[in-house]
mmCIF file of N, CA, C and O and ligand atoms in Angstrom:
data_model
loop_
_atom_site.group_PDB
_atom_site.id
_atom_site.type_symbol
_atom_site.label_atom_id
_atom_site.label_comp_id
_atom_site.label_asym_id
_atom_site.label_seq_id
_atom_site.Cartn_x
_atom_site.Cartn_y
_atom_site.Cartn_z
ATOM 1 N N UNK A 87 115.063 123.342 69.831
ATOM 2 C CA UNK A 87 114.066 122.841 70.404
ATOM 3 C C UNK A 87 112.824 123.156 69.774
ATOM 4 O O UNK A 87 112.592 124.459 69.513
ATOM 5 N N UNK A 88 111.872 122.450 69.237
ATOM 6 C CA UNK A 88 110.558 122.993 69.028
ATOM 7 C C UNK A 88 109.237 122.978 70.034
ATOM 8 O O UNK A 88 109.548 121.957 70.712
ATOM 9 N N UNK A 89 108.607 123.779 69.864
ATOM 10 C CA UNK A 89 107.718 123.897 70.913
ATOM 11 C C UNK A 89 106.377 123.913 70.233
ATOM 12 O O UNK A 89 106.053 124.624 68.958
ATOM 13 N N UNK A 90 105.510 123.157 70.564
ATOM 14 C CA UNK A 90 104.025 122.893 69.975
ATOM 15 C C UNK A 90 103.571 124.272 69.957
ATOM 16 O O UNK A 90 103.462 125.000 70.969
ATOM 17 N N UNK A 91 102.873 124.507 68.902
ATOM 18 C CA UNK A 91 102.052 125.655 68.716
ATOM 19 C C UNK A 91 101.182 125.685 69.891
ATOM 20 O O UNK A 91 100.369 126.853 70.503
ATOM 21 N N UNK A 92 100.360 124.929 70.258
ATOM 22 C CA UNK A 92 99.226 124.813 71.253
ATOM 23 C C UNK A 92 99.604 124.790 72.836
ATOM 24 O O UNK A 92 98.904 125.081 73.547
ATOM 25 N N UNK A 93 100.925 125.075 72.884
ATOM 26 C CA UNK A 93 101.612 124.983 74.468
ATOM 27 C C UNK A 93 102.105 126.358 74.709
ATOM 28 O O UNK A 93 103.538 126.512 74.630
ATOM 29 N N UNK A 94 101.423 127.570 74.537
ATOM 30 C CA UNK A 94 101.843 128.660 74.712
ATOM 31 C C UNK A 94 102.079 128.734 76.430
ATOM 32 O O UNK A 94 101.345 128.525 76.995
ATOM 33 N N UNK A 95 103.165 129.658 76.576
ATOM 34 C CA UNK A 95 103.618 129.723 78.217
ATOM 35 C C UNK A 95 102.465 130.620 78.512
ATOM 36 O O UNK A 95 101.408 131.552 77.863
ATOM 37 N N UNK A 96 102.117 130.373 79.746
ATOM 38 C CA UNK A 96 100.836 130.859 80.612
ATOM 39 C C UNK A 96 100.938 132.334 80.685
ATOM 40 O O UNK A 96 102.241 132.645 80.828
ATOM 41 N N UNK A 97 100.013 133.234 80.336
ATOM 42 C CA UNK A 97 100.145 134.868 80.269
ATOM 43 C C UNK A 97 99.956 135.000 81.949
ATOM 44 O O UNK A 97 98.916 134.507 82.510
ATOM 45 N N UNK A 98 100.892 135.820 82.581
ATOM 46 C CA UNK A 98 100.413 136.476 83.962
ATOM 47 C C UNK A 98 100.021 137.859 83.600
ATOM 48 O O UNK A 98 100.534 138.856 82.959
ATOM 49 N N UNK A 99 99.001 138.027 84.332
ATOM 50 C CA UNK A 99 98.322 139.314 84.386
ATOM 51 C C UNK A 99 98.170 139.931 85.655
ATOM 52 O O UNK A 99 97.691 138.908 86.768
ATOM 53 N N UNK A 100 98.583 140.970 86.088
ATOM 54 C CA UNK A 100 98.411 141.979 87.316
ATOM 55 C C UNK A 100 97.124 142.417 87.211
ATOM 56 O O UNK A 100 96.824 143.171 86.519
ATOM 57 N N UNK A 101 96.448 142.046 88.542
ATOM 58 C CA UNK A 101 95.308 143.053 88.744
ATOM 59 C C UNK A 101 95.226 143.265 90.083
ATOM 60 O O UNK A 101 95.986 143.354 90.794
ATOM 61 N N UNK A 102 94.310 144.355 90.142
ATOM 62 C CA UNK A 102 94.154 145.030 91.472
ATOM 63 C C UNK A 102 92.968 144.467 92.583
ATOM 64 O O UNK A 102 92.838 144.841 93.559
ATOM 65 N N UNK A 103 92.268 143.270 92.072
ATOM 66 C CA UNK A 103 91.230 143.090 93.134
ATOM 67 C C UNK A 103 91.461 141.289 92.884
ATOM 68 O O UNK A 103 92.108 140.778 92.126
ATOM 69 N N UNK A 104 91.083 140.727 94.025
ATOM 70 C CA UNK A 104 91.259 139.362 93.923
ATOM 71 C C UNK A 104 90.407 138.552 93.159
ATOM 72 O O UNK A 104 90.193 137.192 93.022
ATOM 73 N N UNK A 105 89.130 139.217 92.941
ATOM 74 C CA UNK A 105 88.261 138.580 92.159
ATOM 75 C C UNK A 105 88.491 139.040 90.805
ATOM 76 O O UNK A 105 88.486 140.363 90.302
ATOM 77 N N UNK A 106 88.611 138.224 89.824
ATOM 78 C CA UNK A 106 88.493 138.328 88.377
ATOM 79 C C UNK A 106 87.851 137.637 87.652
ATOM 80 O O UNK A 106 87.192 136.492 88.038
ATOM 81 N N UNK A 107 87.545 137.996 86.417
ATOM 82 C CA UNK A 107 86.918 137.270 85.419
ATOM 83 C C UNK A 107 87.741 137.082 84.258
ATOM 84 O O UNK A 107 88.496 137.818 84.085
ATOM 85 N N UNK A 108 87.757 135.651 83.566
ATOM 86 C CA UNK A 108 88.714 135.717 82.437
ATOM 87 C C UNK A 108 87.476 134.962 81.213
ATOM 88 O O UNK A 108 86.945 134.004 81.677
ATOM 89 N N UNK A 109 87.874 135.256 80.089
ATOM 90 C CA UNK A 109 87.169 134.703 79.307
ATOM 91 C C UNK A 109 88.123 134.338 78.107
ATOM 92 O O UNK A 109 87.821 133.780 76.977
ATOM 93 N N UNK A 110 89.336 134.143 78.502
ATOM 94 C CA UNK A 110 90.546 133.710 77.478
ATOM 95 C C UNK A 110 90.909 134.583 76.519
ATOM 96 O O UNK A 110 92.017 134.680 75.744
ATOM 97 N N UNK A 111 90.489 135.912 76.755
ATOM 98 C CA UNK A 111 90.630 137.218 75.854
ATOM 99 C C UNK A 111 89.879 137.082 74.820
ATOM 100 O O UNK A 111 90.203 138.275 73.916
ATOM 101 N N UNK A 112 88.848 136.447 74.798
ATOM 102 C CA UNK A 112 88.032 136.530 73.497
ATOM 103 C C UNK A 112 88.293 136.104 72.393
ATOM 104 O O UNK A 112 89.304 135.389 72.022
ATOM 105 N N UNK A 113 87.394 136.066 71.163
ATOM 106 C CA UNK A 113 87.559 135.715 69.995
ATOM 107 C C UNK A 113 87.653 134.035 69.969
ATOM 108 O O UNK A 113 87.218 133.447 70.974
ATOM 109 N N UNK A 114 88.420 133.757 68.998
ATOM 110 C CA UNK A 114 88.436 132.102 68.816
ATOM 111 C C UNK A 114 89.162 131.356 70.035
ATOM 112 O O UNK A 114 88.890 130.169 69.945
ATOM 113 N N UNK A 115 90.107 131.978 70.660
ATOM 114 C CA UNK A 115 90.827 131.540 71.686
ATOM 115 C C UNK A 115 90.471 131.415 72.577
ATOM 116 O O UNK A 115 90.892 131.156 73.754
ATOM 117 N N UNK A 116 89.286 132.107 72.918
ATOM 118 C CA UNK A 116 88.456 132.202 74.289
ATOM 119 C C UNK A 116 87.835 131.248 74.733
ATOM 120 O O UNK A 116 87.939 129.929 74.080
ATOM 121 N N UNK A 117 87.082 131.314 75.861
ATOM 122 C CA UNK A 117 86.514 130.369 76.403
ATOM 123 C C UNK A 117 85.524 130.871 77.322
ATOM 124 O O UNK A 117 85.460 132.180 77.353
ATOM 125 N N UNK A 118 84.302 130.076 77.824
ATOM 126 C CA UNK A 118 83.062 131.092 78.518
ATOM 127 C C UNK A 118 83.650 131.863 79.672
ATOM 128 O O UNK A 118 84.486 131.084 80.299
ATOM 129 N N UNK A 119 83.011 133.026 79.917
ATOM 130 C CA UNK A 119 83.760 133.690 81.064
ATOM 131 C C UNK A 119 83.415 132.916 82.223
ATOM 132 O O UNK A 119 82.407 132.357 82.658
ATOM 133 N N UNK A 120 84.573 133.053 82.985
ATOM 134 C CA UNK A 120 84.362 132.433 84.520
ATOM 135 C C UNK A 120 84.963 133.183 85.321
ATOM 136 O O UNK A 120 85.834 134.274 85.151
ATOM 137 N N UNK A 121 84.476 133.458 86.622
ATOM 138 C CA UNK A 121 84.721 134.046 87.459
ATOM 139 C C UNK A 121 85.953 133.507 88.701
ATOM 140 O O UNK A 121 85.479 132.216 89.241
ATOM 141 N N UNK A 122 86.865 133.957 88.870
ATOM 142 C CA UNK A 122 87.871 133.283 90.110
ATOM 143 C C UNK A 122 88.123 134.404 91.088
ATOM 144 O O UNK A 122 88.210 135.333 90.989
ATOM 145 N N UNK A 123 88.444 133.637 92.223
ATOM 146 C CA UNK A 123 88.623 133.976 93.156
ATOM 147 C C UNK A 123 90.193 133.920 93.975
ATOM 148 O O UNK A 123 90.100 132.497 94.064
ATOM 149 N N UNK A 124 90.728 134.773 94.446
ATOM 150 C CA UNK A 124 91.916 134.422 95.032
ATOM 151 C C UNK A 124 92.126 133.743 96.266
ATOM 152 O O UNK A 124 93.008 133.308 96.680
ATOM 153 N N UNK A 125 91.097 134.439 96.953
ATOM 154 C CA UNK A 125 91.097 133.921 98.276
ATOM 155 C C UNK A 125 92.129 134.760 99.081
ATOM 156 O O UNK A 125 92.398 135.779 98.675
ATOM 157 N N UNK A 126 92.959 134.156 99.806
ATOM 158 C CA UNK A 126 94.136 134.830 100.519
ATOM 159 C C UNK A 126 95.405 134.569 99.823
ATOM 160 O O UNK A 126 96.563 134.628 100.198
ATOM 161 N N UNK A 127 95.177 133.889 98.788
ATOM 162 C CA UNK A 127 96.640 133.438 98.065
ATOM 163 C C UNK A 127 97.450 134.048 97.148
ATOM 164 O O UNK A 127 98.374 134.087 96.649
ATOM 165 N N UNK A 128 96.643 135.476 96.767
ATOM 166 C CA UNK A 128 97.176 136.651 96.098
ATOM 167 C C UNK A 128 97.337 136.240 94.617
ATOM 168 O O UNK A 128 97.876 136.943 93.933
ATOM 169 N N UNK A 129 96.981 134.954 94.203
ATOM 170 C CA UNK A 129 96.887 134.734 92.820
ATOM 171 C C UNK A 129 96.023 133.306 92.461
ATOM 172 O O UNK A 129 95.974 132.733 93.439
ATOM 173 N N UNK A 130 95.759 133.369 91.193
ATOM 174 C CA UNK A 130 94.792 132.439 90.773
ATOM 175 C C UNK A 130 95.226 132.052 89.598
ATOM 176 O O UNK A 130 95.405 132.674 88.581
ATOM 177 N N UNK A 131 95.112 130.753 89.089
ATOM 178 C CA UNK A 131 95.474 130.277 87.708
ATOM 179 C C UNK A 131 93.658 130.163 87.024
ATOM 180 O O UNK A 131 93.012 129.405 87.617
ATOM 181 N N UNK A 132 93.515 130.188 85.698
ATOM 182 C CA UNK A 132 92.475 129.886 85.068
ATOM 183 C C UNK A 132 92.286 128.619 84.708
ATOM 184 O O UNK A 132 93.245 128.219 84.118
ATOM 185 N N UNK A 133 91.495 127.728 84.972
ATOM 186 C CA UNK A 133 91.365 126.342 84.714
ATOM 187 C C UNK A 133 91.233 126.138 83.466
ATOM 188 O O UNK A 133 91.423 125.064 82.740
ATOM 189 N N UNK A 134 90.766 127.168 82.604
ATOM 190 C CA UNK A 134 90.584 126.961 81.180
ATOM 191 C C UNK A 134 91.807 127.392 80.292
ATOM 192 O O UNK A 134 91.994 126.532 79.335
ATOM 193 N N UNK A 135 92.603 128.673 80.580
ATOM 194 C CA UNK A 135 93.321 128.641 79.620
ATOM 195 C C UNK A 135 94.677 128.990 80.389
ATOM 196 O O UNK A 135 95.654 129.040 79.622
ATOM 197 N N UNK A 136 94.900 128.454 81.499
ATOM 198 C CA UNK A 136 96.011 128.833 82.395
ATOM 199 C C UNK A 136 96.456 130.149 82.451
ATOM 200 O O UNK A 136 97.479 130.217 83.128
ATOM 201 N N UNK A 137 95.803 130.945 82.080
ATOM 202 C CA UNK A 137 96.310 132.571 82.505
ATOM 203 C C UNK A 137 96.317 132.579 83.877
ATOM 204 O O UNK A 137 95.577 132.038 84.668
ATOM 205 N N UNK A 138 97.389 133.392 84.562
ATOM 206 C CA UNK A 138 97.687 133.377 85.990
ATOM 207 C C UNK A 138 97.439 134.889 86.200
ATOM 208 O O UNK A 138 98.114 135.867 85.669
ATOM 209 N N UNK A 139 96.700 135.115 87.146
ATOM 210 C CA UNK A 139 96.206 136.228 87.546
ATOM 211 C C UNK A 139 96.742 136.478 88.865
ATOM 212 O O UNK A 139 96.806 135.896 89.966
ATOM 213 N N UNK A 140 97.841 137.733 89.237
ATOM 214 C CA UNK A 140 98.437 137.868 90.123
ATOM 215 C C UNK A 140 98.116 139.395 90.951
ATOM 216 O O UNK A 140 97.997 140.166 90.197
ATOM 217 N N UNK A 141 97.767 139.591 92.051
ATOM 218 C CA UNK A 141 97.384 140.617 92.959
ATOM 219 C C UNK A 141 98.651 141.940 92.856
ATOM 220 O O UNK A 141 99.732 141.102 93.343
ATOM 221 N N UNK A 142 98.217 142.664 92.601
ATOM 222 C CA UNK A 142 99.435 143.729 92.313
ATOM 223 C C UNK A 142 100.042 144.187 93.563
ATOM 224 O O UNK A 142 99.433 143.810 94.539
ATOM 225 N N UNK A 143 101.221 144.494 93.884
ATOM 226 C CA UNK A 143 102.035 144.627 95.144
ATOM 227 C C UNK A 143 101.162 145.965 95.551
ATOM 228 O O UNK A 143 100.662 146.845 94.554
ATOM 229 N N UNK A 144 100.807 145.564 96.871
ATOM 230 C CA UNK A 144 100.024 147.067 97.196
ATOM 231 C C UNK A 144 98.605 146.896 97.158
ATOM 232 O O UNK A 144 98.097 147.545 98.076
ATOM 233 N N UNK A 145 98.297 145.870 96.548
ATOM 234 C CA UNK A 145 96.638 145.686 96.378
ATOM 235 C C UNK A 145 96.107 144.906 97.305
ATOM 236 O O UNK A 145 96.839 144.431 98.126
ATOM 237 N N UNK A 146 95.273 145.183 98.026
ATOM 238 C CA UNK A 146 94.381 144.516 99.085
ATOM 239 C C UNK A 146 93.867 143.464 98.498
ATOM 240 O O UNK A 146 93.128 143.383 97.795
ATOM 241 N N UNK A 147 93.708 142.360 99.347
ATOM 242 C CA UNK A 147 93.115 140.935 99.139
ATOM 243 C C UNK A 147 91.438 140.926 99.290
ATOM 244 O O UNK A 147 90.962 140.373 98.544
ATOM 245 N N UNK A 148 91.298 141.765 100.059
ATOM 246 C CA UNK A 148 90.002 142.320 100.498
ATOM 247 C C UNK A 148 89.696 143.462 100.262
ATOM 248 O O UNK A 148 90.345 144.320 100.103
ATOM 249 N N UNK A 149 88.477 143.785 100.188
ATOM 250 C CA UNK A 149 87.706 144.933 100.393
ATOM 251 C C UNK A 149 87.833 145.929 101.362
ATOM 252 O O UNK A 149 87.208 146.727 101.473
ATOM 253 N N UNK A 150 88.321 145.300 102.391
ATOM 254 C CA UNK A 150 88.349 145.783 103.882
ATOM 255 C C UNK A 150 89.042 147.082 103.780
ATOM 256 O O UNK A 150 90.125 147.412 103.024
ATOM 257 N N UNK A 151 88.215 148.527 104.248
ATOM 258 C CA UNK A 151 89.180 149.670 104.631
ATOM 259 C C UNK A 151 89.472 150.227 105.843
ATOM 260 O O UNK A 151 90.366 150.183 106.570
HETATM 261 ZN ZN1 ZN B 289 90.796 132.193 80.948
#
């Protein structure tokens, strides 16, 4: 089975805060930096590059202390 080179599997990144910024990794493959907020879902997909950000286990979704 051949897979088109343009269809890379989405990358999953674990982060410690519900607010993340994504620029596609920078360089030629990047995109304008966007800020994403997970809200209460603990994960969010970047609409530009499809990268998925997942809140690390144990991390708080909010900044409450
Ligand atoms: Zn992105």
